[in-house]
Amino acid sequence: MKRSGTADLPLHYGHVPLWLSERMAKLGFAIVETIAMEFSTSEVISKLSNPFWFQSFGAVMGMDWHSSGITTSVLGALKKSVNPHSKELGIYICGGKGKNSLLTPQELLYVGEKTGLDGNNLANCSRLTAKVDNTAIQDGFQLYQHNFIVDNKGQWAVIQQGMNPNSQTARRYHWHSPDLKSFINEPHTFIYGENQGTILNLTAQAATKSREGILELSKESPTKIMKEMQYLSMPAHHDVRMEDVNMKRLGAMLWATHENKPEDFEELLLLKGMGPRALQSLALVSEIIYGTPTRFEDPARFSFAHGGKDGHPFPVPVNIYDETIDTLQRAINRAKIGNSDKIDAIHKLSEISRKAEESFTPNTNFDALVQRERDESYKYGGRTIFGDAKPPKAKPSIPKIKPINPNNQLELF
């Protein structure tokens, strides 16, 4: 059982431009709505509690594939887009960054009033998860973001992030309620990272339950308290490299969406109007929705859907992004009135990619692949935080030469 996990990420500052944040909100909502409709709200909670899935989710939305900014921007976009539809969707996102994190208990009390859930218990769970990761576990990271996501059945996930200014890294903590039996007995699994010393024994807390829980936790062996954790450590380099990606999976997906026309697949006839580049993005979104946990061990692969706002691995193809959102939203709307054909076709898209992997042998042209995406980005409205993508500069031609007289003198032409 995996109750939670952590992710260590390079600490990045900056902002998400409005043109991207608005699209992130729309695509994020469409993906969450599809998962809830196709599976359940519990599946949404489960996926969010998985650090590998969450990082892949952020990458497919056009964020920097490895940075700490994914946490803040993705959860901010989801809260903005999901909460106005919480009643019909059955999912509520509370908390946020900085001062907004302190409002989480109050927001959970409000959720309790709306749903009939025990808001006081949810608020207490929120406080305890923050206490454990921020105080009971002394790993050098100070929490600055706390989000509590709960469905109308009472299942919840917590995603919170801390900063270590000395190492210039951020650490994200994930919690998942269904398998959590105690906050003081193996609440989450082993946390990898630089050893920051022995867990501190705390003796005073404002709340009795928090004090008792943290005191018990501090008596336990770190090995016993935190074993088998899902742990994701992202590299310091900003560019996407071949070693960051499962080339067999990426290559098979590109082959299925580019080298074969949609007409070749009976299952994809409903997506016939989409070009190969749009199918590439939709195939990765499909995997985010339908993929099993083992499919998210290389989050960088999902940046090949919509690039990254900083230009790595390539500028965000805004037109393709909009087509992905529109296609997914239309499929959702059709499914709501009983026509699930387009949703089924989107599901088939990721299945075809997985089947192609069985006999696919990848090559080593990764750099050429990235360069092609960069060169062609302007065709799809490519944008970064630095501006619009431009057509590639023409390579200077090498003058040809020919003889002009019997003495073999040469001239350029």
mmCIF file of C-alpha atoms in Angstrom:
data_model
loop_
_atom_site.group_PDB
_atom_site.id
_atom_site.type_symbol
_atom_site.label_atom_id
_atom_site.label_comp_id
_atom_site.label_asym_id
_atom_site.label_seq_id
_atom_site.Cartn_x
_atom_site.Cartn_y
_atom_site.Cartn_z
ATOM 1 C CA MET A 1 0.000 0.000 0.000
ATOM 2 C CA LYS A 2 1.320 3.427 -0.888
ATOM 3 C CA ARG A 3 -0.171 6.037 1.360
ATOM 4 C CA SER A 4 1.913 8.952 0.213
ATOM 5 C CA GLY A 5 5.161 10.050 -1.331
ATOM 6 C CA THR A 6 7.579 12.920 -1.817
ATOM 7 C CA ALA A 7 9.213 14.690 -4.713
ATOM 8 C CA ASP A 8 12.439 16.687 -4.548
ATOM 9 C CA LEU A 9 12.507 19.499 -7.113
ATOM 10 C CA PRO A 10 14.856 22.314 -8.126
ATOM 11 C CA LEU A 11 13.589 25.572 -6.630
ATOM 12 C CA HIS A 12 12.416 27.917 -9.388
ATOM 13 C CA TYR A 13 11.019 31.390 -9.137
ATOM 14 C CA GLY A 14 8.988 33.276 -11.715
ATOM 15 C CA HIS A 15 5.398 33.500 -12.835
ATOM 16 C CA VAL A 16 2.960 31.732 -15.111
ATOM 17 C CA PRO A 17 1.783 34.030 -17.915
ATOM 18 C CA LEU A 18 -1.943 34.602 -18.214
ATOM 19 C CA TRP A 19 -2.165 32.968 -21.647
ATOM 20 C CA LEU A 20 -0.881 29.715 -20.111
ATOM 21 C CA SER A 21 -2.627 29.820 -16.728
ATOM 22 C CA GLU A 22 -6.038 30.184 -18.382
ATOM 23 C CA ARG A 23 -5.373 27.151 -20.575
ATOM 24 C CA MET A 24 -4.019 25.161 -17.636
ATOM 25 C CA ALA A 25 -7.263 25.775 -15.769
ATOM 26 C CA LYS A 26 -9.372 24.581 -18.722
ATOM 27 C CA LEU A 27 -7.287 21.499 -19.517
ATOM 28 C CA GLY A 28 -6.882 20.593 -15.843
ATOM 29 C CA PHE A 29 -10.623 20.745 -15.287
ATOM 30 C CA ALA A 30 -11.336 18.689 -18.419
ATOM 31 C CA ILE A 31 -8.888 15.986 -17.317
ATOM 32 C CA VAL A 32 -10.248 15.873 -13.751
ATOM 33 C CA GLU A 33 -13.838 15.806 -15.019
ATOM 34 C CA THR A 34 -13.042 12.969 -17.419
ATOM 35 C CA ILE A 35 -11.361 10.868 -14.722
ATOM 36 C CA ALA A 36 -14.275 11.422 -12.359
ATOM 37 C CA MET A 37 -16.796 10.542 -15.081
ATOM 38 C CA GLU A 38 -14.909 7.534 -16.469
ATOM 39 C CA PHE A 39 -13.857 6.131 -13.092
ATOM 40 C CA SER A 40 -14.807 7.989 -9.903
ATOM 41 C CA THR A 41 -13.903 10.943 -7.732
ATOM 42 C CA SER A 42 -11.905 8.480 -5.629
ATOM 43 C CA GLU A 43 -9.670 7.864 -8.647
ATOM 44 C CA VAL A 44 -9.019 11.595 -8.928
ATOM 45 C CA ILE A 45 -7.969 11.662 -5.272
ATOM 46 C CA SER A 46 -5.777 8.594 -5.761
ATOM 47 C CA LYS A 47 -3.985 10.051 -8.789
ATOM 48 C CA LEU A 48 -3.324 13.364 -7.068
ATOM 49 C CA SER A 49 -1.704 11.501 -4.165
ATOM 50 C CA ASN A 50 0.842 9.951 -6.531
ATOM 51 C CA PRO A 51 3.914 12.238 -6.911
ATOM 52 C CA PHE A 52 4.858 10.738 -10.293
ATOM 53 C CA TRP A 53 1.379 11.205 -11.751
ATOM 54 C CA PHE A 54 1.181 14.745 -10.393
ATOM 55 C CA GLN A 55 4.503 15.707 -11.981
ATOM 56 C CA SER A 56 3.395 14.180 -15.287
ATOM 57 C CA PHE A 57 0.079 16.042 -14.989
ATOM 58 C CA GLY A 58 1.927 19.339 -14.602
ATOM 59 C CA ALA A 59 4.200 18.551 -17.547
ATOM 60 C CA VAL A 60 1.305 17.747 -19.895
ATOM 61 C CA MET A 61 -0.195 21.137 -18.963
ATOM 62 C CA GLY A 62 2.855 23.012 -20.267
ATOM 63 C CA MET A 63 4.654 23.768 -17.011
ATOM 64 C CA ASP A 64 8.410 23.421 -16.504
ATOM 65 C CA TRP A 65 8.668 19.647 -16.435
ATOM 66 C CA HIS A 66 10.873 19.324 -13.346
ATOM 67 C CA SER A 67 10.566 22.469 -11.261
ATOM 68 C CA SER A 68 8.891 23.322 -7.971
ATOM 69 C CA GLY A 69 6.571 25.725 -9.787
ATOM 70 C CA ILE A 70 4.405 22.838 -10.969
ATOM 71 C CA THR A 71 2.953 22.452 -7.463
ATOM 72 C CA THR A 72 1.762 26.016 -7.035
ATOM 73 C CA SER A 73 0.602 26.599 -10.610
ATOM 74 C CA VAL A 74 -1.224 23.288 -11.126
ATOM 75 C CA LEU A 75 -3.079 23.392 -7.820
ATOM 76 C CA GLY A 76 -3.891 27.067 -8.311
ATOM 77 C CA ALA A 77 -5.308 26.350 -11.751
ATOM 78 C CA LEU A 78 -7.323 23.391 -10.472
ATOM 79 C CA LYS A 79 -8.769 25.295 -7.532
ATOM 80 C CA LYS A 80 -9.813 28.088 -9.873
ATOM 81 C CA SER A 81 -11.508 25.763 -12.373
ATOM 82 C CA VAL A 82 -12.785 22.878 -10.228
ATOM 83 C CA ASN A 83 -14.329 24.652 -7.244
ATOM 84 C CA PRO A 84 -17.039 26.519 -9.208
ATOM 85 C CA HIS A 85 -18.275 23.055 -10.277
ATOM 86 C CA SER A 86 -17.678 21.257 -6.961
ATOM 87 C CA LYS A 87 -21.325 20.506 -6.283
ATOM 88 C CA GLU A 88 -21.903 18.574 -9.508
ATOM 89 C CA LEU A 89 -18.362 17.220 -9.765
ATOM 90 C CA GLY A 90 -18.095 16.143 -6.112
ATOM 91 C CA ILE A 91 -14.507 17.400 -5.579
ATOM 92 C CA TYR A 92 -13.392 20.311 -3.414
ATOM 93 C CA ILE A 93 -9.911 21.882 -3.400
ATOM 94 C CA CYS A 94 -8.918 23.845 -0.312
ATOM 95 C CA GLY A 95 -5.828 25.722 0.785
ATOM 96 C CA GLY A 96 -3.028 27.145 -1.286
ATOM 97 C CA LYS A 97 0.246 28.991 -0.981
ATOM 98 C CA GLY A 98 1.380 31.236 1.871
ATOM 99 C CA LYS A 99 -1.508 32.876 3.702
ATOM 100 C CA ASN A 100 -4.025 30.868 1.703
ATOM 101 C CA SER A 101 -2.710 27.665 3.295
ATOM 102 C CA LEU A 102 -3.814 28.951 6.702
ATOM 103 C CA LEU A 103 -7.398 29.184 5.470
ATOM 104 C CA THR A 104 -7.614 25.435 4.781
ATOM 105 C CA PRO A 105 -9.372 24.407 8.053
ATOM 106 C CA GLN A 106 -11.966 27.153 7.609
ATOM 107 C CA GLU A 107 -12.586 26.096 4.007
ATOM 108 C CA LEU A 108 -13.009 22.467 5.099
ATOM 109 C CA LEU A 109 -15.623 23.469 7.661
ATOM 110 C CA TYR A 110 -17.504 25.117 4.796
ATOM 111 C CA VAL A 111 -17.186 21.926 2.717
ATOM 112 C CA GLY A 112 -18.631 20.004 5.655
ATOM 113 C CA GLU A 113 -21.659 22.273 5.735
ATOM 114 C CA LYS A 114 -22.243 21.808 2.009
ATOM 115 C CA THR A 115 -21.753 18.035 1.860
ATOM 116 C CA GLY A 116 -22.683 16.708 5.295
ATOM 117 C CA LEU A 117 -19.120 15.503 5.867
ATOM 118 C CA ASP A 118 -17.475 15.986 9.255
ATOM 119 C CA GLY A 119 -15.772 19.304 8.617
ATOM 120 C CA ASN A 120 -14.097 19.361 12.025
ATOM 121 C CA ASN A 121 -12.475 15.990 11.367
ATOM 122 C CA LEU A 122 -11.284 17.100 7.927
ATOM 123 C CA ALA A 123 -9.838 20.283 9.408
ATOM 124 C CA ASN A 124 -8.032 18.245 12.045
ATOM 125 C CA CYS A 125 -6.597 15.948 9.353
ATOM 126 C CA SER A 126 -5.342 19.038 7.548
ATOM 127 C CA ARG A 127 -3.585 20.319 10.656
ATOM 128 C CA LEU A 128 -2.047 16.933 11.457
ATOM 129 C CA THR A 129 -0.584 16.375 8.003
ATOM 130 C CA ALA A 130 0.995 19.824 8.147
ATOM 131 C CA LYS A 131 2.336 19.161 11.650
ATOM 132 C CA VAL A 132 3.890 15.851 10.663
ATOM 133 C CA ASP A 133 5.655 17.133 7.544
ATOM 134 C CA ASN A 134 6.611 20.547 8.867
ATOM 135 C CA THR A 135 7.474 19.849 12.497
ATOM 136 C CA ALA A 136 7.673 16.179 13.389
ATOM 137 C CA ILE A 137 9.864 15.387 10.389
ATOM 138 C CA GLN A 138 12.892 17.662 10.618
ATOM 139 C CA ASP A 139 14.317 17.387 7.104
ATOM 140 C CA GLY A 140 15.293 21.006 6.522
ATOM 141 C CA PHE A 141 12.199 21.920 4.493
ATOM 142 C CA GLN A 142 9.781 24.562 5.763
ATOM 143 C CA LEU A 143 6.243 24.265 4.411
ATOM 144 C CA TYR A 144 4.900 27.198 2.441
ATOM 145 C CA GLN A 145 2.054 25.492 0.541
ATOM 146 C CA HIS A 146 -0.711 23.203 1.760
ATOM 147 C CA ASN A 147 -3.651 21.941 -0.314
ATOM 148 C CA PHE A 148 -6.354 19.569 0.879
ATOM 149 C CA ILE A 149 -8.447 17.896 -1.837
ATOM 150 C CA VAL A 150 -11.558 16.008 -0.719
ATOM 151 C CA ASP A 151 -14.453 14.348 -2.517
ATOM 152 C CA ASN A 152 -18.070 14.144 -1.405
ATOM 153 C CA LYS A 153 -17.466 10.618 -0.049
ATOM 154 C CA GLY A 154 -14.867 11.894 2.404
ATOM 155 C CA GLN A 155 -11.739 10.546 0.697
ATOM 156 C CA TRP A 156 -8.935 13.066 0.598
ATOM 157 C CA ALA A 157 -5.428 13.809 -0.576
ATOM 158 C CA VAL A 158 -3.003 16.366 0.802
ATOM 159 C CA ILE A 159 -0.319 17.973 -1.335
ATOM 160 C CA GLN A 160 2.057 20.295 0.453
ATOM 161 C CA GLN A 161 5.441 21.722 -0.385
ATOM 162 C CA GLY A 162 8.380 22.944 1.655
ATOM 163 C CA MET A 163 11.459 24.983 0.791
ATOM 164 C CA ASN A 164 15.098 24.477 1.748
ATOM 165 C CA PRO A 165 16.894 27.757 0.948
ATOM 166 C CA ASN A 166 20.302 26.262 1.673
ATOM 167 C CA SER A 167 20.080 23.531 -0.976
ATOM 168 C CA GLN A 168 17.850 25.606 -3.312
ATOM 169 C CA THR A 169 15.372 22.758 -3.548
ATOM 170 C CA ALA A 170 11.719 22.242 -2.735
ATOM 171 C CA ARG A 171 10.156 19.055 -1.415
ATOM 172 C CA ARG A 172 6.575 18.074 -2.117
ATOM 173 C CA TYR A 173 4.693 15.738 0.222
ATOM 174 C CA HIS A 174 1.682 13.653 -0.822
ATOM 175 C CA TRP A 175 -0.883 12.021 1.486
ATOM 176 C CA HIS A 176 -3.739 9.650 0.641
ATOM 177 C CA SER A 177 -6.535 8.922 3.095
ATOM 178 C CA PRO A 178 -8.007 5.481 2.148
ATOM 179 C CA ASP A 179 -5.054 3.426 3.416
ATOM 180 C CA LEU A 180 -4.099 5.783 6.227
ATOM 181 C CA LYS A 181 -4.907 4.132 9.528
ATOM 182 C CA SER A 182 -2.976 6.416 11.843
ATOM 183 C CA PHE A 183 -1.099 9.681 11.781
ATOM 184 C CA ILE A 184 1.392 8.323 14.300
ATOM 185 C CA ASN A 185 2.003 4.810 12.994
ATOM 186 C CA GLU A 186 3.566 4.757 9.496
ATOM 187 C CA PRO A 187 1.537 7.708 8.167
ATOM 188 C CA HIS A 188 3.789 7.776 5.155
ATOM 189 C CA THR A 189 6.740 5.909 3.813
ATOM 190 C CA PHE A 190 10.496 6.524 3.745
ATOM 191 C CA ILE A 191 11.559 10.033 2.757
ATOM 192 C CA TYR A 192 14.780 10.018 0.780
ATOM 193 C CA GLY A 193 17.093 12.989 0.720
ATOM 194 C CA GLU A 194 20.109 14.410 2.447
ATOM 195 C CA ASN A 195 20.183 13.393 6.098
ATOM 196 C CA GLN A 196 19.218 16.398 8.200
ATOM 197 C CA GLY A 197 19.693 14.683 11.573
ATOM 198 C CA THR A 198 17.493 12.889 14.063
ATOM 199 C CA ILE A 199 13.769 13.562 14.156
ATOM 200 C CA LEU A 200 13.109 16.101 16.889
ATOM 201 C CA ASN A 201 11.076 15.067 19.992
ATOM 202 C CA LEU A 202 8.506 17.799 20.495
ATOM 203 C CA THR A 203 6.932 18.339 23.917
ATOM 204 C CA ALA A 204 4.494 21.187 23.481
ATOM 205 C CA GLN A 205 1.716 21.813 20.969
ATOM 206 C CA ALA A 206 -1.446 23.873 21.093
ATOM 207 C CA ALA A 207 -3.791 20.977 20.401
ATOM 208 C CA THR A 208 -3.797 17.827 22.509
ATOM 209 C CA LYS A 209 -4.327 15.449 19.585
ATOM 210 C CA SER A 210 -1.543 17.073 17.623
ATOM 211 C CA ARG A 211 0.797 16.940 20.653
ATOM 212 C CA GLU A 212 0.073 13.279 21.341
ATOM 213 C CA GLY A 213 0.449 12.343 17.692
ATOM 214 C CA ILE A 214 3.755 14.103 17.185
ATOM 215 C CA LEU A 215 5.178 12.865 20.482
ATOM 216 C CA GLU A 216 4.397 9.267 19.510
ATOM 217 C CA LEU A 217 5.807 9.780 16.045
ATOM 218 C CA SER A 218 9.054 11.226 17.375
ATOM 219 C CA LYS A 219 9.660 8.105 19.502
ATOM 220 C CA GLU A 220 9.582 5.774 16.527
ATOM 221 C CA SER A 221 12.542 4.713 14.412
ATOM 222 C CA PRO A 222 12.621 6.730 11.181
ATOM 223 C CA THR A 223 13.003 3.472 9.256
ATOM 224 C CA LYS A 224 9.816 2.071 10.768
ATOM 225 C CA ILE A 225 7.846 5.287 10.368
ATOM 226 C CA MET A 226 8.750 6.025 6.782
ATOM 227 C CA LYS A 227 9.362 2.998 4.561
ATOM 228 C CA GLU A 228 8.503 2.150 0.951
ATOM 229 C CA MET A 229 7.805 5.735 -0.019
ATOM 230 C CA GLN A 230 7.165 6.785 -3.557
ATOM 231 C CA TYR A 231 9.981 9.240 -4.135
ATOM 232 C CA LEU A 232 10.616 11.416 -7.145
ATOM 233 C CA SER A 233 13.883 13.337 -7.440
ATOM 234 C CA MET A 234 14.065 15.771 -10.339
ATOM 235 C CA PRO A 235 17.424 16.780 -11.831
ATOM 236 C CA ALA A 236 18.929 20.256 -11.670
ATOM 237 C CA HIS A 237 19.210 20.656 -15.446
ATOM 238 C CA HIS A 238 16.401 22.585 -17.043
ATOM 239 C CA ASP A 239 16.509 21.081 -20.524
ATOM 240 C CA VAL A 240 14.890 17.737 -21.291
ATOM 241 C CA ARG A 241 17.478 15.057 -22.070
ATOM 242 C CA MET A 242 17.196 11.577 -23.486
ATOM 243 C CA GLU A 243 17.995 10.000 -20.115
ATOM 244 C CA ASP A 244 14.943 11.790 -18.646
ATOM 245 C CA VAL A 245 12.563 9.994 -21.007
ATOM 246 C CA ASN A 246 11.512 6.403 -21.633
ATOM 247 C CA MET A 247 12.377 6.401 -25.332
ATOM 248 C CA LYS A 248 10.449 3.219 -26.074
ATOM 249 C CA ARG A 249 7.228 4.773 -24.805
ATOM 250 C CA LEU A 250 7.817 8.160 -26.405
ATOM 251 C CA GLY A 251 8.911 6.672 -29.724
ATOM 252 C CA ALA A 252 5.980 4.272 -29.926
ATOM 253 C CA MET A 253 3.535 7.103 -29.256
ATOM 254 C CA LEU A 254 5.119 9.299 -31.945
ATOM 255 C CA TRP A 255 5.083 6.425 -34.426
ATOM 256 C CA ALA A 256 1.416 5.682 -33.745
ATOM 257 C CA THR A 257 0.309 9.310 -34.106
ATOM 258 C CA HIS A 258 2.646 10.573 -36.859
ATOM 259 C CA GLU A 259 3.766 7.689 -39.045
ATOM 260 C CA ASN A 260 0.318 6.104 -39.318
ATOM 261 C CA LYS A 261 -2.669 8.074 -40.474
ATOM 262 C CA PRO A 262 -5.729 8.063 -38.197
ATOM 263 C CA GLU A 263 -7.612 6.335 -41.019
ATOM 264 C CA ASP A 264 -5.406 3.290 -40.447
ATOM 265 C CA PHE A 265 -7.042 2.753 -37.068
ATOM 266 C CA GLU A 266 -10.716 1.968 -37.074
ATOM 267 C CA GLU A 267 -10.939 3.039 -33.434
ATOM 268 C CA LEU A 268 -9.721 6.548 -34.258
ATOM 269 C CA LEU A 269 -12.099 7.429 -37.067
ATOM 270 C CA LEU A 270 -13.908 9.838 -34.756
ATOM 271 C CA LEU A 271 -10.646 11.757 -34.363
ATOM 272 C CA LYS A 272 -10.054 11.850 -38.103
ATOM 273 C CA GLY A 273 -10.089 15.636 -38.271
ATOM 274 C CA MET A 274 -7.074 15.945 -36.018
ATOM 275 C CA GLY A 275 -3.603 16.200 -37.510
ATOM 276 C CA PRO A 276 -0.621 14.150 -36.296
ATOM 277 C CA ARG A 277 0.684 16.901 -34.006
ATOM 278 C CA ALA A 278 -2.694 17.290 -32.280
ATOM 279 C CA LEU A 279 -2.960 13.505 -31.898
ATOM 280 C CA GLN A 280 0.476 13.498 -30.246
ATOM 281 C CA SER A 281 -0.750 15.864 -27.531
ATOM 282 C CA LEU A 282 -4.073 14.096 -27.124
ATOM 283 C CA ALA A 283 -2.334 10.707 -26.804
ATOM 284 C CA LEU A 284 -0.312 11.972 -23.827
ATOM 285 C CA VAL A 285 -3.404 13.544 -22.258
ATOM 286 C CA SER A 286 -5.179 10.218 -22.779
ATOM 287 C CA GLU A 287 -2.425 8.460 -20.875
ATOM 288 C CA ILE A 288 -2.723 10.959 -18.017
ATOM 289 C CA ILE A 289 -6.400 10.007 -17.757
ATOM 290 C CA TYR A 290 -6.245 6.259 -18.346
ATOM 291 C CA GLY A 291 -2.652 5.252 -17.601
ATOM 292 C CA THR A 292 -1.702 2.994 -14.705
ATOM 293 C CA PRO A 293 0.759 4.209 -12.019
ATOM 294 C CA THR A 294 3.751 2.507 -13.663
ATOM 295 C CA ARG A 295 3.320 4.753 -16.717
ATOM 296 C CA PHE A 296 4.434 7.901 -14.902
ATOM 297 C CA GLU A 297 8.014 7.070 -13.958
ATOM 298 C CA ASP A 298 9.354 9.574 -16.533
ATOM 299 C CA PRO A 299 7.325 12.795 -16.165
ATOM 300 C CA ALA A 300 9.531 14.552 -18.738
ATOM 301 C CA ARG A 301 7.881 12.484 -21.484
ATOM 302 C CA PHE A 302 4.601 14.315 -20.910
ATOM 303 C CA SER A 303 6.190 17.664 -21.742
ATOM 304 C CA PHE A 304 6.056 16.476 -25.370
ATOM 305 C CA ALA A 305 2.336 17.212 -25.309
ATOM 306 C CA HIS A 306 2.444 20.974 -24.870
ATOM 307 C CA GLY A 307 6.097 21.899 -24.314
ATOM 308 C CA GLY A 308 7.013 24.263 -21.488
ATOM 309 C CA LYS A 309 6.516 27.934 -20.733
ATOM 310 C CA ASP A 310 10.293 28.442 -20.537
ATOM 311 C CA GLY A 311 10.883 26.811 -23.934
ATOM 312 C CA HIS A 312 12.017 23.402 -22.684
ATOM 313 C CA PRO A 313 11.748 21.055 -24.403
ATOM 314 C CA PHE A 314 10.065 23.458 -26.860
ATOM 315 C CA PRO A 315 7.678 26.450 -26.815
ATOM 316 C CA VAL A 316 4.047 25.833 -25.882
ATOM 317 C CA PRO A 317 2.085 25.186 -29.112
ATOM 318 C CA VAL A 318 -0.903 27.312 -28.151
ATOM 319 C CA ASN A 319 -3.079 26.286 -31.113
ATOM 320 C CA ILE A 320 -2.530 22.588 -30.381
ATOM 321 C CA TYR A 321 -3.207 23.238 -26.675
ATOM 322 C CA ASP A 322 -6.548 24.836 -27.559
ATOM 323 C CA GLU A 323 -7.431 21.965 -29.891
ATOM 324 C CA THR A 324 -6.686 19.449 -27.114
ATOM 325 C CA ILE A 325 -8.954 21.322 -24.690
ATOM 326 C CA ASP A 326 -11.732 21.657 -27.272
ATOM 327 C CA THR A 327 -11.601 17.995 -28.311
ATOM 328 C CA LEU A 328 -11.636 16.744 -24.729
ATOM 329 C CA GLN A 329 -14.408 19.111 -23.663
ATOM 330 C CA ARG A 330 -16.607 18.142 -26.616
ATOM 331 C CA ALA A 331 -16.061 14.472 -25.797
ATOM 332 C CA ILE A 332 -17.085 15.108 -22.189
ATOM 333 C CA ASN A 333 -20.217 16.977 -23.224
ATOM 334 C CA ARG A 334 -21.232 14.179 -25.606
ATOM 335 C CA ALA A 335 -20.665 11.563 -22.899
ATOM 336 C CA LYS A 336 -22.903 13.472 -20.499
ATOM 337 C CA ILE A 337 -25.844 12.978 -22.844
ATOM 338 C CA GLY A 338 -25.098 9.328 -23.459
ATOM 339 C CA ASN A 339 -22.813 9.494 -26.507
ATOM 340 C CA SER A 340 -19.497 8.099 -25.326
ATOM 341 C CA ASP A 341 -18.002 7.537 -28.790
ATOM 342 C CA LYS A 342 -15.424 10.346 -28.665
ATOM 343 C CA ILE A 343 -14.384 9.526 -25.095
ATOM 344 C CA ASP A 344 -13.905 5.918 -26.187
ATOM 345 C CA ALA A 345 -11.780 7.088 -29.121
ATOM 346 C CA ILE A 346 -9.574 9.148 -26.807
ATOM 347 C CA HIS A 347 -9.187 6.102 -24.571
ATOM 348 C CA LYS A 348 -8.221 4.006 -27.596
ATOM 349 C CA LEU A 349 -5.511 6.511 -28.491
ATOM 350 C CA SER A 350 -3.436 5.679 -25.408
ATOM 351 C CA GLU A 351 -4.155 1.962 -25.873
ATOM 352 C CA ILE A 352 -2.773 2.075 -29.414
ATOM 353 C CA SER A 353 0.406 3.731 -28.153
ATOM 354 C CA ARG A 354 0.871 1.050 -25.509
ATOM 355 C CA LYS A 355 0.292 -1.757 -28.033
ATOM 356 C CA ALA A 356 2.853 -0.201 -30.383
ATOM 357 C CA GLU A 357 5.486 -0.473 -27.654
ATOM 358 C CA GLU A 358 5.398 -4.274 -27.786
ATOM 359 C CA SER A 359 7.338 -4.438 -31.047
ATOM 360 C CA PHE A 360 8.885 -0.975 -31.124
ATOM 361 C CA THR A 361 12.650 -0.450 -31.043
ATOM 362 C CA PRO A 362 13.605 3.169 -30.314
ATOM 363 C CA ASN A 363 16.497 4.954 -31.979
ATOM 364 C CA THR A 364 18.730 7.663 -30.551
ATOM 365 C CA ASN A 365 17.544 10.692 -32.514
ATOM 366 C CA PHE A 366 16.221 12.455 -29.394
ATOM 367 C CA ASP A 367 18.056 15.733 -30.024
ATOM 368 C CA ALA A 368 16.730 15.822 -33.589
ATOM 369 C CA LEU A 369 13.197 15.227 -32.274
ATOM 370 C CA VAL A 370 13.441 18.143 -29.858
ATOM 371 C CA GLN A 371 14.929 20.369 -32.546
ATOM 372 C CA ARG A 372 12.110 19.505 -34.944
ATOM 373 C CA GLU A 373 9.524 20.459 -32.330
ATOM 374 C CA ARG A 374 11.305 23.762 -31.753
ATOM 375 C CA ASP A 375 11.644 24.499 -35.450
ATOM 376 C CA GLU A 376 7.964 23.783 -36.107
ATOM 377 C CA SER A 377 6.575 25.406 -32.969
ATOM 378 C CA TYR A 378 5.839 28.706 -34.738
ATOM 379 C CA LYS A 379 3.400 26.851 -37.019
ATOM 380 C CA TYR A 380 1.221 26.044 -34.004
ATOM 381 C CA GLY A 381 1.334 29.443 -32.307
ATOM 382 C CA GLY A 382 4.307 28.549 -30.129
ATOM 383 C CA ARG A 383 4.862 30.822 -27.120
ATOM 384 C CA THR A 384 7.143 31.054 -24.102
ATOM 385 C CA ILE A 385 7.500 33.539 -21.273
ATOM 386 C CA PHE A 386 10.015 35.288 -23.529
ATOM 387 C CA GLY A 387 7.647 35.795 -26.457
ATOM 388 C CA ASP A 388 6.353 34.150 -29.611
ATOM 389 C CA ALA A 389 8.256 31.368 -31.337
ATOM 390 C CA LYS A 390 9.966 32.373 -34.573
ATOM 391 C CA PRO A 391 10.634 30.359 -37.743
ATOM 392 C CA PRO A 392 14.106 28.812 -37.737
ATOM 393 C CA LYS A 393 16.790 30.909 -39.340
ATOM 394 C CA ALA A 394 17.823 29.688 -42.758
ATOM 395 C CA LYS A 395 21.231 28.067 -42.756
ATOM 396 C CA PRO A 396 23.764 30.015 -44.863
ATOM 397 C CA SER A 397 24.263 28.359 -48.215
ATOM 398 C CA ILE A 398 27.717 27.095 -49.133
ATOM 399 C CA PRO A 399 28.785 28.634 -52.453
ATOM 400 C CA LYS A 400 29.236 26.146 -55.235
ATOM 401 C CA ILE A 401 32.169 26.470 -57.623
ATOM 402 C CA LYS A 402 32.770 25.714 -61.283
ATOM 403 C CA PRO A 403 35.681 26.126 -63.666
ATOM 404 C CA ILE A 404 35.442 29.049 -66.105
ATOM 405 C CA ASN A 405 38.509 28.613 -68.312
ATOM 406 C CA PRO A 406 41.092 26.048 -69.347
ATOM 407 C CA ASN A 407 43.403 27.229 -66.574
ATOM 408 C CA ASN A 408 40.858 25.861 -64.051
ATOM 409 C CA GLN A 409 40.241 29.224 -62.429
ATOM 410 C CA LEU A 410 37.124 29.102 -60.241
ATOM 411 C CA GLU A 411 34.278 31.496 -59.691
ATOM 412 C CA LEU A 412 31.373 31.491 -57.265
ATOM 413 C CA PHE A 413 27.868 31.197 -58.559
#
